[in-house]
mmCIF file of C-alpha atoms and ligand atoms in Angstrom:
data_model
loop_
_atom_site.group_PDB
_atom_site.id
_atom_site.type_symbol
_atom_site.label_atom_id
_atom_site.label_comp_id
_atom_site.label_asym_id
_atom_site.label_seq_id
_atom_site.Cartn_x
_atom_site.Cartn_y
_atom_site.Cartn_z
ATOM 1 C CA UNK A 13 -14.915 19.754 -52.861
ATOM 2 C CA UNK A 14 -13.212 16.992 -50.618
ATOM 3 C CA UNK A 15 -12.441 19.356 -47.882
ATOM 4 C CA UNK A 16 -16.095 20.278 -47.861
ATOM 5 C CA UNK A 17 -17.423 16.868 -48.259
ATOM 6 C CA UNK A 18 -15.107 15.981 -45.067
ATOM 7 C CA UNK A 19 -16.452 18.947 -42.915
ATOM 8 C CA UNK A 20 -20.020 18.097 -43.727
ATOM 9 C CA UNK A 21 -19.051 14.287 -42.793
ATOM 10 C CA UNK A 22 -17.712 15.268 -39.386
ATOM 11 C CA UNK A 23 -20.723 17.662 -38.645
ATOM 12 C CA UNK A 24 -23.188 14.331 -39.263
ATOM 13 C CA UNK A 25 -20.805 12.598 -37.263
ATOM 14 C CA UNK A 26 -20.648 15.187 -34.024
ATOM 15 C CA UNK A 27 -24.894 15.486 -34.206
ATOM 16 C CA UNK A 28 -25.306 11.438 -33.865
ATOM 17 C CA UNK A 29 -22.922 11.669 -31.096
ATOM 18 C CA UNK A 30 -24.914 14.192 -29.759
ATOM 19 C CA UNK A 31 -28.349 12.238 -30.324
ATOM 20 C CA UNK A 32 -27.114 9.019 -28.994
ATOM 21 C CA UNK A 33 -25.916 10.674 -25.897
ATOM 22 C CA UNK A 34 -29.563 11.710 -24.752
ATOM 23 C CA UNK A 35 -30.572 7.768 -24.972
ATOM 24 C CA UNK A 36 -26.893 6.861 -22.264
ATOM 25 C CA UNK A 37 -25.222 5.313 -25.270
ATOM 26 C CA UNK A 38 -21.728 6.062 -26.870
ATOM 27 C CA UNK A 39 -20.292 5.990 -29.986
ATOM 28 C CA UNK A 40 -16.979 3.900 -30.102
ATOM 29 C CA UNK A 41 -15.049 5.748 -32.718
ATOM 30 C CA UNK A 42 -14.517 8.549 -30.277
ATOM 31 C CA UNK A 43 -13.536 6.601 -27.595
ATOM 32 C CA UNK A 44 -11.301 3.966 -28.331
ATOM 33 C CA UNK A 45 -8.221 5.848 -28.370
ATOM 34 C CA UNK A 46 -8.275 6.715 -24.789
ATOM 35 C CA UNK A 47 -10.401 3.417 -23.759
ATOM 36 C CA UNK A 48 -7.537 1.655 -24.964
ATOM 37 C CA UNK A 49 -4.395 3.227 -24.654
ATOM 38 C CA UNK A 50 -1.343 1.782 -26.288
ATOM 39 C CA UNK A 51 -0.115 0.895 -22.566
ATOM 40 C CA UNK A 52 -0.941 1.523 -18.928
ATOM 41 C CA UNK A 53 -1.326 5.375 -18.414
ATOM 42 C CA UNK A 54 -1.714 5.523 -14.712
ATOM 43 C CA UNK A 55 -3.752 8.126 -13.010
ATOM 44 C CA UNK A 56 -1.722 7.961 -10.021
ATOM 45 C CA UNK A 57 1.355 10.637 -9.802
ATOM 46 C CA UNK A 58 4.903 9.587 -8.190
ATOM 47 C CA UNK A 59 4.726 11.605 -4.578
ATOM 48 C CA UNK A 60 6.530 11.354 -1.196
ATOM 49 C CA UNK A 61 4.925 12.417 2.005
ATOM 50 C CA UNK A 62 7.241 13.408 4.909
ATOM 51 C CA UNK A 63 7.875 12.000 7.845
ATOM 52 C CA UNK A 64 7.923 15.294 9.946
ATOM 53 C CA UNK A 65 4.337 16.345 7.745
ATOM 54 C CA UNK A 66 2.964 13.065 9.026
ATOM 55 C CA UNK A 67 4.225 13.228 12.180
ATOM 56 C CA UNK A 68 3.233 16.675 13.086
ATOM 57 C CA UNK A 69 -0.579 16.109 11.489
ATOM 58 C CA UNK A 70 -0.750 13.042 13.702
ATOM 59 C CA UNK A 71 0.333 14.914 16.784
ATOM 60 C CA UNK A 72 -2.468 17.786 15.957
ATOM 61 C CA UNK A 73 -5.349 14.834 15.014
ATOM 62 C CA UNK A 74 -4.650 13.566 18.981
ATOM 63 C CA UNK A 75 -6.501 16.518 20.086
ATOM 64 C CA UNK A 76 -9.358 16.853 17.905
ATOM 65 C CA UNK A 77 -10.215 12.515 17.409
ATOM 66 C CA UNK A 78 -10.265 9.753 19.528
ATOM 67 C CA UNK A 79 -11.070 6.525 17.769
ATOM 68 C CA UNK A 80 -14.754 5.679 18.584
ATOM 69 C CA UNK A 81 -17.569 3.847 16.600
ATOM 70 C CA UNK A 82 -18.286 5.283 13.528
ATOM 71 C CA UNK A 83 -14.863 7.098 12.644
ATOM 72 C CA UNK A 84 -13.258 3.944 14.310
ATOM 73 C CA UNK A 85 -9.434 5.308 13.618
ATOM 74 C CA UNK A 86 -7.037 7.982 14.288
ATOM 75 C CA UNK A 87 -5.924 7.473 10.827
ATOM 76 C CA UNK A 88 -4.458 9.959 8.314
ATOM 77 C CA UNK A 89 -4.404 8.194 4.387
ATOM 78 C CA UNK A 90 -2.164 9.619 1.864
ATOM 79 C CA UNK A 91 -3.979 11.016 -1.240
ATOM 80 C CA UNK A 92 -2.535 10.413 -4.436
ATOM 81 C CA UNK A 93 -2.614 14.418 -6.377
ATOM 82 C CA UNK A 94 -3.145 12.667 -9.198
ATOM 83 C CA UNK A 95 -6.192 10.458 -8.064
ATOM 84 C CA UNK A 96 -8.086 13.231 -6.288
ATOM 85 C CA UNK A 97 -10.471 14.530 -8.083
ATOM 86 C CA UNK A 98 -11.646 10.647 -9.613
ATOM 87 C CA UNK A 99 -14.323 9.854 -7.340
ATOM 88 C CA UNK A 100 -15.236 7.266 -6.451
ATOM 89 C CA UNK A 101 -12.859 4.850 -7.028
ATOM 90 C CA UNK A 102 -9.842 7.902 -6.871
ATOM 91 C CA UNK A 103 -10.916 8.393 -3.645
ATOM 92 C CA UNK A 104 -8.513 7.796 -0.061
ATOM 93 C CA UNK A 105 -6.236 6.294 -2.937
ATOM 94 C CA UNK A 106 -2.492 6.248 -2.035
ATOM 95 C CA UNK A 107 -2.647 3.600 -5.963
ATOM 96 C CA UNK A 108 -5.258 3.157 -8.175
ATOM 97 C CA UNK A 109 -6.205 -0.142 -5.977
ATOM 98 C CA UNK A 110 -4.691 0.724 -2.689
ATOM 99 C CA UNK A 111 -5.021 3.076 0.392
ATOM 100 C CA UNK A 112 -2.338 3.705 3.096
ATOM 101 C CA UNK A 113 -2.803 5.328 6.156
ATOM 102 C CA UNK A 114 -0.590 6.446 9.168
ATOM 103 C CA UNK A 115 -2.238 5.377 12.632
ATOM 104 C CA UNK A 116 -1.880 6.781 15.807
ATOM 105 C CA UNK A 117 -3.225 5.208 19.032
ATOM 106 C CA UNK A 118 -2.292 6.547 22.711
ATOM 107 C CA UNK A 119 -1.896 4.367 25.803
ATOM 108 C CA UNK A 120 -5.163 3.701 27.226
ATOM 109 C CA UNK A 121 -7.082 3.914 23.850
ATOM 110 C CA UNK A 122 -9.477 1.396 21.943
ATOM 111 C CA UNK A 123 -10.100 1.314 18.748
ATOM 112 C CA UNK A 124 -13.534 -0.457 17.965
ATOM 113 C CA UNK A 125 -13.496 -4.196 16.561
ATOM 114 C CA UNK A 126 -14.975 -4.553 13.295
ATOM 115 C CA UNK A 127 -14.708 -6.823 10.173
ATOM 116 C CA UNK A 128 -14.620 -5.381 6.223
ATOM 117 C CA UNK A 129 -14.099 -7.336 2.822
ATOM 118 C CA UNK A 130 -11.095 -5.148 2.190
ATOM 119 C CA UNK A 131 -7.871 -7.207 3.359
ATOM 120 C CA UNK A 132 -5.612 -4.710 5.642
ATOM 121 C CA UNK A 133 -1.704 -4.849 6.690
ATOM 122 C CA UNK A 134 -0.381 -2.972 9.018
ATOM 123 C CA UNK A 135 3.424 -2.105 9.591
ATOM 124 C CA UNK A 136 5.080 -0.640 12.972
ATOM 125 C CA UNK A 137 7.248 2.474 12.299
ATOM 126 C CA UNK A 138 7.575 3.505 15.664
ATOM 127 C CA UNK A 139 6.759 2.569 19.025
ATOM 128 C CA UNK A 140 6.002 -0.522 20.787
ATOM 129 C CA UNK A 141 3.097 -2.390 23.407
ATOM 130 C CA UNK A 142 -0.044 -1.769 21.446
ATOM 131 C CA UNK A 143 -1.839 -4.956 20.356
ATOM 132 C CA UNK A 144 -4.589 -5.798 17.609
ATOM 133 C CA UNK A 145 -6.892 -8.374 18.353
ATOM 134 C CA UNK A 146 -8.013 -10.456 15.094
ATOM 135 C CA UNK A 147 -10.312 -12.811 15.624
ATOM 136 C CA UNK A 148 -9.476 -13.426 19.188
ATOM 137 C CA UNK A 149 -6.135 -13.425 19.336
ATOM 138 C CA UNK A 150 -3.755 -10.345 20.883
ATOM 139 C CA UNK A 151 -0.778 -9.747 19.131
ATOM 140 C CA UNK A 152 1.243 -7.457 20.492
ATOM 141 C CA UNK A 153 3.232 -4.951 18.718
ATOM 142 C CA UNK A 154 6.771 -4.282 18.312
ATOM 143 C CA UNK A 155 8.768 -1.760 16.095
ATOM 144 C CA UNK A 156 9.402 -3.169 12.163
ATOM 145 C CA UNK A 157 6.332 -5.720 12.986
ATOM 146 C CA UNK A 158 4.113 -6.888 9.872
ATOM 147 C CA UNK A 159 0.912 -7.977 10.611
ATOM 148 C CA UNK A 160 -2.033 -9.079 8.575
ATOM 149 C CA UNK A 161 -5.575 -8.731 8.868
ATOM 150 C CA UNK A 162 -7.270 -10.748 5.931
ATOM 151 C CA UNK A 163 -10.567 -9.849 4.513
ATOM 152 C CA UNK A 164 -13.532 -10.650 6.465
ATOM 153 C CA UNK A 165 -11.726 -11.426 10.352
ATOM 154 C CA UNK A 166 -13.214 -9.304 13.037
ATOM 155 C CA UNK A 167 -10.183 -7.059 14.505
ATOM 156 C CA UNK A 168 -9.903 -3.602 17.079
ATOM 157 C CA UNK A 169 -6.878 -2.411 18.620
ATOM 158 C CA UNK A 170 -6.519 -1.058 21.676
ATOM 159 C CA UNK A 171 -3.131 0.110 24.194
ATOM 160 C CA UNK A 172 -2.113 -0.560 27.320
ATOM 161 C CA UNK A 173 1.490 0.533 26.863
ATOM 162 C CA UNK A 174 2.928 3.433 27.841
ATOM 163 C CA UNK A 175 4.304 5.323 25.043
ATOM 164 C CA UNK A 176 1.921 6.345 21.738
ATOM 165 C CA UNK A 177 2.543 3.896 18.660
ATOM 166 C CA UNK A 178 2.490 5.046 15.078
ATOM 167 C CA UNK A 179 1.546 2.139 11.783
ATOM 168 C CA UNK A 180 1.069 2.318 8.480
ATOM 169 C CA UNK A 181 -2.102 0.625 7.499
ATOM 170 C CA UNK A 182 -2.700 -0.528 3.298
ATOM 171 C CA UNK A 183 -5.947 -1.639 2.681
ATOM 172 C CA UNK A 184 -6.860 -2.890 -0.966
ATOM 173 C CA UNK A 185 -9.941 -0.290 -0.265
ATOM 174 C CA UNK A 186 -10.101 1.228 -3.564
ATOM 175 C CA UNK A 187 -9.478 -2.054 -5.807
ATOM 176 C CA UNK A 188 -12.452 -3.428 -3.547
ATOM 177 C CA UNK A 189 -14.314 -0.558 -3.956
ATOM 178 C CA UNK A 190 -14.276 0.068 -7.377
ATOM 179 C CA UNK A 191 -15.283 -3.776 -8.246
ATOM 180 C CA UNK A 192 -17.958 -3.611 -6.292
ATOM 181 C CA UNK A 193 -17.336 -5.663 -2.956
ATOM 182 C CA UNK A 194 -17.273 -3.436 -0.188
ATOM 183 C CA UNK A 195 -18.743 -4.937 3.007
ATOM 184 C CA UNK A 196 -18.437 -3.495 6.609
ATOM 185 C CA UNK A 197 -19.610 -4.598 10.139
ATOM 186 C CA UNK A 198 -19.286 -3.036 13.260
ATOM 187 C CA UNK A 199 -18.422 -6.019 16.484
ATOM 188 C CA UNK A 200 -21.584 -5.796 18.780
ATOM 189 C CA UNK A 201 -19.283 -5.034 21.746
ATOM 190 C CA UNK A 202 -16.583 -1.956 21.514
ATOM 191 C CA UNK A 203 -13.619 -4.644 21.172
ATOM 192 C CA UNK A 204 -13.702 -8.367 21.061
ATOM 193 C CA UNK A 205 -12.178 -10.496 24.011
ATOM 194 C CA UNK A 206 -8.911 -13.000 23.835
ATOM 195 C CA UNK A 207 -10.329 -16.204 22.766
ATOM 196 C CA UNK A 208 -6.904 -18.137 22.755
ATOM 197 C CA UNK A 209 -3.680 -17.425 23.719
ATOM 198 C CA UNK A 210 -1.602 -14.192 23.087
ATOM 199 C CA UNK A 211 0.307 -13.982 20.148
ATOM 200 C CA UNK A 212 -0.596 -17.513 19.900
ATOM 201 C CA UNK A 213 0.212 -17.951 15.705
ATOM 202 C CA UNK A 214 3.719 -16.398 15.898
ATOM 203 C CA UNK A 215 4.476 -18.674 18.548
ATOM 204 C CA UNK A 216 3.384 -22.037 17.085
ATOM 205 C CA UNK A 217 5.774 -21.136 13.742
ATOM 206 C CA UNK A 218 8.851 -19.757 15.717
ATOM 207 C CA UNK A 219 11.138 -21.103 13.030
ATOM 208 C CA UNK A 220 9.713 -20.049 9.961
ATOM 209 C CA UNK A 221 11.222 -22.706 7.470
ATOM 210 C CA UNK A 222 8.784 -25.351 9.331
ATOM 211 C CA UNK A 223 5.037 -25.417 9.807
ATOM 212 C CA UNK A 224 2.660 -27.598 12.285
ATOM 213 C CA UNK A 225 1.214 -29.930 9.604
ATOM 214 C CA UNK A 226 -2.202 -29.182 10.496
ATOM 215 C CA UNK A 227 -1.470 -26.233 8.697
ATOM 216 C CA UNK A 228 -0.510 -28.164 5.155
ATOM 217 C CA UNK A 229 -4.477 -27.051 4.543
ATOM 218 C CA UNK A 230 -4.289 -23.401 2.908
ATOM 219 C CA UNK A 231 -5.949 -21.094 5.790
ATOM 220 C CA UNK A 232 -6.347 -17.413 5.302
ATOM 221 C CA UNK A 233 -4.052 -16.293 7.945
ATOM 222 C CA UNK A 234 -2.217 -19.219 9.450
ATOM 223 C CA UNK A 235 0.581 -16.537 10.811
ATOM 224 C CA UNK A 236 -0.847 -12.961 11.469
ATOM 225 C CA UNK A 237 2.250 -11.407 12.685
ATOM 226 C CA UNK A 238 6.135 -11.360 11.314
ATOM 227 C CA UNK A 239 8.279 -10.348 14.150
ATOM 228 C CA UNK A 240 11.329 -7.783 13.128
ATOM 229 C CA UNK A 241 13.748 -10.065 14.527
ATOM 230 C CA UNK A 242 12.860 -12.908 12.373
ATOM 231 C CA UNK A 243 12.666 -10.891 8.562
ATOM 232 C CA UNK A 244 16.249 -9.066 10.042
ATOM 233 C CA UNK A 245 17.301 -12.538 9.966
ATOM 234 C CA UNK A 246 16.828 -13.599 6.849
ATOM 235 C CA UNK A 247 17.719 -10.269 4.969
ATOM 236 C CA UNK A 248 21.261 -10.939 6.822
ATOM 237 C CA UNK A 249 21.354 -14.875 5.756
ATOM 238 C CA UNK A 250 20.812 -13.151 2.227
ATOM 239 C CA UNK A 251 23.403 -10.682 2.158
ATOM 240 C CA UNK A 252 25.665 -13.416 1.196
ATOM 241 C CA UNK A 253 24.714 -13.726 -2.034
ATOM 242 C CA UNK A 254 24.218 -11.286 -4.943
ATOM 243 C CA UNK A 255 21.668 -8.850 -4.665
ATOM 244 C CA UNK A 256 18.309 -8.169 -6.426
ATOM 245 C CA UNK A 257 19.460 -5.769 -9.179
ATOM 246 C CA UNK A 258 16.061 -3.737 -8.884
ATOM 247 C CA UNK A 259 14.838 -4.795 -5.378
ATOM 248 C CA UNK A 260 18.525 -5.320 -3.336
ATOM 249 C CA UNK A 261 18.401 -7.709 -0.456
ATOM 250 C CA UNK A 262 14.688 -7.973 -0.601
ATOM 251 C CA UNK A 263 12.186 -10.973 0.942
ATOM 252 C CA UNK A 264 8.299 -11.230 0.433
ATOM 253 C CA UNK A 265 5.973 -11.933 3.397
ATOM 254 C CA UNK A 266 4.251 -15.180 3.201
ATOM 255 C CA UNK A 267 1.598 -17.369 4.119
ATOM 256 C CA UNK A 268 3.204 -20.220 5.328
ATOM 257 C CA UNK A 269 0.351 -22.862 4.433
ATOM 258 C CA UNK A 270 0.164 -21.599 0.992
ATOM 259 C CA UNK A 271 3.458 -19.855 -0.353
ATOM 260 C CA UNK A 272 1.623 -17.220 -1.383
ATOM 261 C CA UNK A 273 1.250 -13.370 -0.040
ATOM 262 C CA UNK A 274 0.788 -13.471 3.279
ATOM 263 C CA UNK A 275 -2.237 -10.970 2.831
ATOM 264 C CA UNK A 276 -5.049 -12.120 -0.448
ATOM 265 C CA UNK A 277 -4.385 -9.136 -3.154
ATOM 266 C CA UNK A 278 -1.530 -7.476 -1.388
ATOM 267 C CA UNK A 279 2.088 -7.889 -1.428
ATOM 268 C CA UNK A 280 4.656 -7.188 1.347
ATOM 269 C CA UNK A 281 8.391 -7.060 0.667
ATOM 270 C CA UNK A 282 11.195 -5.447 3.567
ATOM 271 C CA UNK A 283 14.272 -4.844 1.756
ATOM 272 C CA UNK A 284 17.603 -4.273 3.052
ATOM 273 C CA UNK A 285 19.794 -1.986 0.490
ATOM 274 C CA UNK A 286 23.370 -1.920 1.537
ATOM 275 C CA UNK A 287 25.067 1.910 1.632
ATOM 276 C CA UNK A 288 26.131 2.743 -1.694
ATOM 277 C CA UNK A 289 23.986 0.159 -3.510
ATOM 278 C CA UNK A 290 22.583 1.753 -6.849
ATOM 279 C CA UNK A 291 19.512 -0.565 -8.773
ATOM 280 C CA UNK A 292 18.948 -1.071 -12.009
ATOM 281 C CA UNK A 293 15.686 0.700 -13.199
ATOM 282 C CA UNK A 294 12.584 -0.975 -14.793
ATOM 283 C CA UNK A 295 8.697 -0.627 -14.446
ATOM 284 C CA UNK A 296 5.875 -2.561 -13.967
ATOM 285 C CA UNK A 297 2.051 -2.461 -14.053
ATOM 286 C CA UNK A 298 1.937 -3.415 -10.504
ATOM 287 C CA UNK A 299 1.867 0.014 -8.497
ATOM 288 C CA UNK A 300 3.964 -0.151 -4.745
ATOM 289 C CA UNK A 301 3.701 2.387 -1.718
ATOM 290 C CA UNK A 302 7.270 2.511 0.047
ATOM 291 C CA UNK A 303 7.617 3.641 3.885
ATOM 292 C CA UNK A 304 11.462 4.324 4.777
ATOM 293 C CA UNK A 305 11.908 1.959 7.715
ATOM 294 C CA UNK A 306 15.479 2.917 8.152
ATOM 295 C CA UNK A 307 18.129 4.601 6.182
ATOM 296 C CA UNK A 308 17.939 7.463 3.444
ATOM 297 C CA UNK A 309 18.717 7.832 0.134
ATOM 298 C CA UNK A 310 16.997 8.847 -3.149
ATOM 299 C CA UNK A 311 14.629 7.185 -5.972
ATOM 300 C CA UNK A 312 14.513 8.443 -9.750
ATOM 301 C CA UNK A 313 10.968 7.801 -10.462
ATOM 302 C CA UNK A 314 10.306 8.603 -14.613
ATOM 303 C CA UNK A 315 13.275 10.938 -13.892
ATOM 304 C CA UNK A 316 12.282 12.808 -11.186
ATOM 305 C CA UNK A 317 14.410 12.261 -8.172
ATOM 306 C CA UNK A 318 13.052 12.046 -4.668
ATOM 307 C CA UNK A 319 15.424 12.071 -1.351
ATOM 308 C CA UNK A 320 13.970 9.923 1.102
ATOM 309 C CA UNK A 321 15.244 9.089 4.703
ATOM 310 C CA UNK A 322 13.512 7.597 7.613
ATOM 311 C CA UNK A 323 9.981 7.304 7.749
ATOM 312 C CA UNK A 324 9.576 9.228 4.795
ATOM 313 C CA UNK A 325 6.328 7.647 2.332
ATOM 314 C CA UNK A 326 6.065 7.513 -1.518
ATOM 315 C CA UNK A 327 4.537 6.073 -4.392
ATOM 316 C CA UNK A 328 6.153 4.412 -7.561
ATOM 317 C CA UNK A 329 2.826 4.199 -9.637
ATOM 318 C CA UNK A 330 2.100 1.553 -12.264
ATOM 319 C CA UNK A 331 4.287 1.460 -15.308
ATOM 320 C CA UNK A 332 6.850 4.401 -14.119
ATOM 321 C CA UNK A 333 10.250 3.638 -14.310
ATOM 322 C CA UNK A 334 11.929 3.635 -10.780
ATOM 323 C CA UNK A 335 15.293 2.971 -9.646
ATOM 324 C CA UNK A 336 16.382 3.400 -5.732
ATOM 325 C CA UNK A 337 19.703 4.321 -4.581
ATOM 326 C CA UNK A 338 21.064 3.753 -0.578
ATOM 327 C CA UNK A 339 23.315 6.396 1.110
ATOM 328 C CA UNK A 340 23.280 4.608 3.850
ATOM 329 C CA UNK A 341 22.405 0.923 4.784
ATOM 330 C CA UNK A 342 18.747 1.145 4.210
ATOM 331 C CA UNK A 343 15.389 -0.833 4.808
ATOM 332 C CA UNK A 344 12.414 -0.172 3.244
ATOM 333 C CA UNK A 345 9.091 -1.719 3.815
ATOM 334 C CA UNK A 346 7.026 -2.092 0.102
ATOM 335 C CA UNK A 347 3.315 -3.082 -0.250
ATOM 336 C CA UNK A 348 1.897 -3.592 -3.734
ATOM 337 C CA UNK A 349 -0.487 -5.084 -6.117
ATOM 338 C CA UNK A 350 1.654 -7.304 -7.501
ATOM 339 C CA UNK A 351 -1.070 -10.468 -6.632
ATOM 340 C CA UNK A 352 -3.873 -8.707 -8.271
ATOM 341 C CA UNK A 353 -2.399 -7.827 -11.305
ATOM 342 C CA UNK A 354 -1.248 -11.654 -11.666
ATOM 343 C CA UNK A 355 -3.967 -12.979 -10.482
ATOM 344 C CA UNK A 356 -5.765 -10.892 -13.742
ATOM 345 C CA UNK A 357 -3.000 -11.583 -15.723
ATOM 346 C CA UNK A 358 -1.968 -8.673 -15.956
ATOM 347 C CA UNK A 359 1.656 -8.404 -14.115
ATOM 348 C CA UNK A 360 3.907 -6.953 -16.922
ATOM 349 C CA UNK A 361 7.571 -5.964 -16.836
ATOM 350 C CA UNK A 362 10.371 -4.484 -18.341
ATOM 351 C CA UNK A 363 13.862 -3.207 -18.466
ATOM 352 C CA UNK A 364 15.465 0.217 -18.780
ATOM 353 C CA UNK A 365 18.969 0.825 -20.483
ATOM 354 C CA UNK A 366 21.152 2.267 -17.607
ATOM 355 C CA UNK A 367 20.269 5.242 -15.233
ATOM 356 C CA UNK A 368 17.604 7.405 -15.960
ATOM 357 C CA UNK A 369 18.180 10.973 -16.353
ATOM 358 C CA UNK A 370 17.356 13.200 -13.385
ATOM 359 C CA UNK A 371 14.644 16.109 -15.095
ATOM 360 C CA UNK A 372 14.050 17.429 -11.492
ATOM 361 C CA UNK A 373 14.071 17.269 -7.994
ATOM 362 C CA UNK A 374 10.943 16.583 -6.128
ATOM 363 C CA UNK A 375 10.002 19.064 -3.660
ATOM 364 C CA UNK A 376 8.527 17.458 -0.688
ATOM 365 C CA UNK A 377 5.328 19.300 1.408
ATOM 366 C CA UNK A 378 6.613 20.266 5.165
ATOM 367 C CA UNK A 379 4.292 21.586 7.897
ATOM 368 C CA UNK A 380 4.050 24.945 8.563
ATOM 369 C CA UNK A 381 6.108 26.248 11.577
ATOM 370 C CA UNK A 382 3.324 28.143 13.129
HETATM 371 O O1 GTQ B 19 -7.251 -0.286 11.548
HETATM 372 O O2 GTQ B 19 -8.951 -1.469 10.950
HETATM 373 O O3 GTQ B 19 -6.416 2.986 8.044
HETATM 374 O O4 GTQ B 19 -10.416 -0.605 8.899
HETATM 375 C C1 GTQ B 19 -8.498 2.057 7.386
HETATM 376 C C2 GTQ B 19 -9.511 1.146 7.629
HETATM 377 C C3 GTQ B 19 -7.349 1.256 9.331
HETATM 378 C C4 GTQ B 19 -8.190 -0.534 10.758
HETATM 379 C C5 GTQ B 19 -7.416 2.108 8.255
HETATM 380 C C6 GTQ B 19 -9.431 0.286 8.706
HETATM 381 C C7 GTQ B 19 -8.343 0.349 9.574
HETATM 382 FE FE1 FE2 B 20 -10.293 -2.386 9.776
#
């Protein structure tokens, strides 16, 4: 009698769902276990991308694109598996909030100017002489370069080196997008003109531990470029002291009239992990994108190990437990959204108990030989 009383319960219960759905409304007892899962359950899939894959893709997109208004950028993003099919806001995701991109632009090339509400970093993997020009000023591009384009400057690149140069772009495209505050305008000339001097910001903060004091007012990108030389530096003054035990040698990119990220939403961190070094593993609901500036080793993300070496790509998503080990001494360049989720209050953290166990190896994606 109970049983039946129960099935005829659940059959009233399934037709109002039903009924409801017809006038876009839903009923709340069927969704609140998902809506609100105990704890984060990302979307987004641990993955590494190839150097050689990118590489070789790059080198076939030269002969089919040349950046022009309207596609703007010989730019390849890395998809997230796991975020594919979620359109929109899944879409040209590398993390649920941000996209990454490899760029290539050949000597003699322009890419339009243009200005977006999405805030955009770029970092050079290889190659040298290209410059971006943000809001009049050229900066000029060397190998491990950071440079920052905050939301809402006009910026275009263009080459007159001789060699091609290869970047990583991370945009915060689909955080922005899936809020609700994409904007997008094209420069009414192909590429804006020098308006002060070259490289001009890097040079008036050539020390780094000292800033103009015009610039004690927070500005949106008082320094738009962090030479190699100078972040080399400081990972080296750190390697006398202990190291991070989950991030190594490790220093954050910074606006120097604020303390804060360099870039609004996104976070930049080069760190240097000494051969042999081993971290500690932990997770976090902030989600980073790694790029293998120099070096090789392996990561155990939620005990699956990937091998990485130079210029090698990959994704610790939110709330997966990660822990990087260095055969060799090692930099790698992180982005994240570390900044958003604080800024939300949402930046969470914890521990793991030793080394994870390795499951299985990750089997990276090569290009075909033909
Ligand atoms: O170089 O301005 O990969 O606006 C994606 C969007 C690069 C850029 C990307 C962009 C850019
Ligand atoms: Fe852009």
């Amino acid at each position: 009698m109970a049983e039946k009383n129960e099935f005829i319960k659940s059959q009233m219960v399934k037709k109002f769902n039903d009924e409801i759905e017809k006038f876009h409304l839903g009923p709340l007892w069927n969704a609140l276990p998902d809506l609100m899962n105990k704890e984060p359950e990302p979307q987004a899939v641990p993955y590494l991308w190839k150097w050689e894959t990118l590489y070789t893709k790059l080198m076939k997109a030269r002969e089919i694109f040349t950046p022009e208004r309207g596609g703007e950028r010989r730019a390849i993003y890395l998809q997230n598996p796991g975020l594919k099919e979620r359109k929109p806001w899944g879409w040209a995701s590398a993390t649920q909030t941000l996209y990454a991109a490899v760029q290539l632009i050949l000597p003699g090339e322009t890419a339009p100017s243009h200005r977006h509400s999405q805030n955009a970093l770029r970092f050079i993997s290889k190659g040298q002489g290209s410059y971006t020009i943000v809001e009049g000023e050229r900066i000029f591009m060397q190998e491990g370069d950071f440079l920052i384009t905050p939301q809402g400057l006009w910026h275009g690149h263009a080459h007159p080196g001789d060699k091609p140069i290869i970047w990583m772009d991370v945009l915060d495209i689909p955080f922005v997008y899936a809020i609700g505050g994409t904007f997008f305008e094209s420069y009414p000339e192909t590429i804006q003109k020098p308006e002060i001097p070259d490289n001009y910001k890097s040079r008036r903060y050539p020390g780094g531990m000292v800033r103009p004091v015009s610039d004690r007012t927070p500005q949106i990108a008082p320094l738009s470029s962090f030479r190699w030389s100078r972040t080399q530096a400081a990972l080296e003054g750190l390697s006398n002291f202990e190291p991070d035990p989950y991030d190594g040698y490790a220093v954050e990119y910074i606006n120097p009239s604020t303390g804060k990220t360099a870039n609004p939403n996104i976070a930049a961190w080069m760190h240097k992990l000494p051969a042999g070094y081993h971290s500690k593993a932990h997770r976090h609901t902030s989600s980073t994108i790694f790029h293998v500036f120099k070096g090789s080793g392996y990561s155990v993300i939620g005990g699956v190990r990937f091998a990485w070496e130079e210029g090698d790509f990959f994704i610790v998503p939110n709330w997966a437990w990660h822990e990087h080990a260095a055969s060799e001494d090692t930099y790698l360049f992180s982005v994240s959204d570390y900044p958003i989720m604080e800024k939300l209050g949402l930046q969470h953290e914890e521990s793991y108990e030793g080394y994870q166990k390795i499951i299985s190896e990750f089997k990276p994606l090569l290009p075909d030989r033909s």
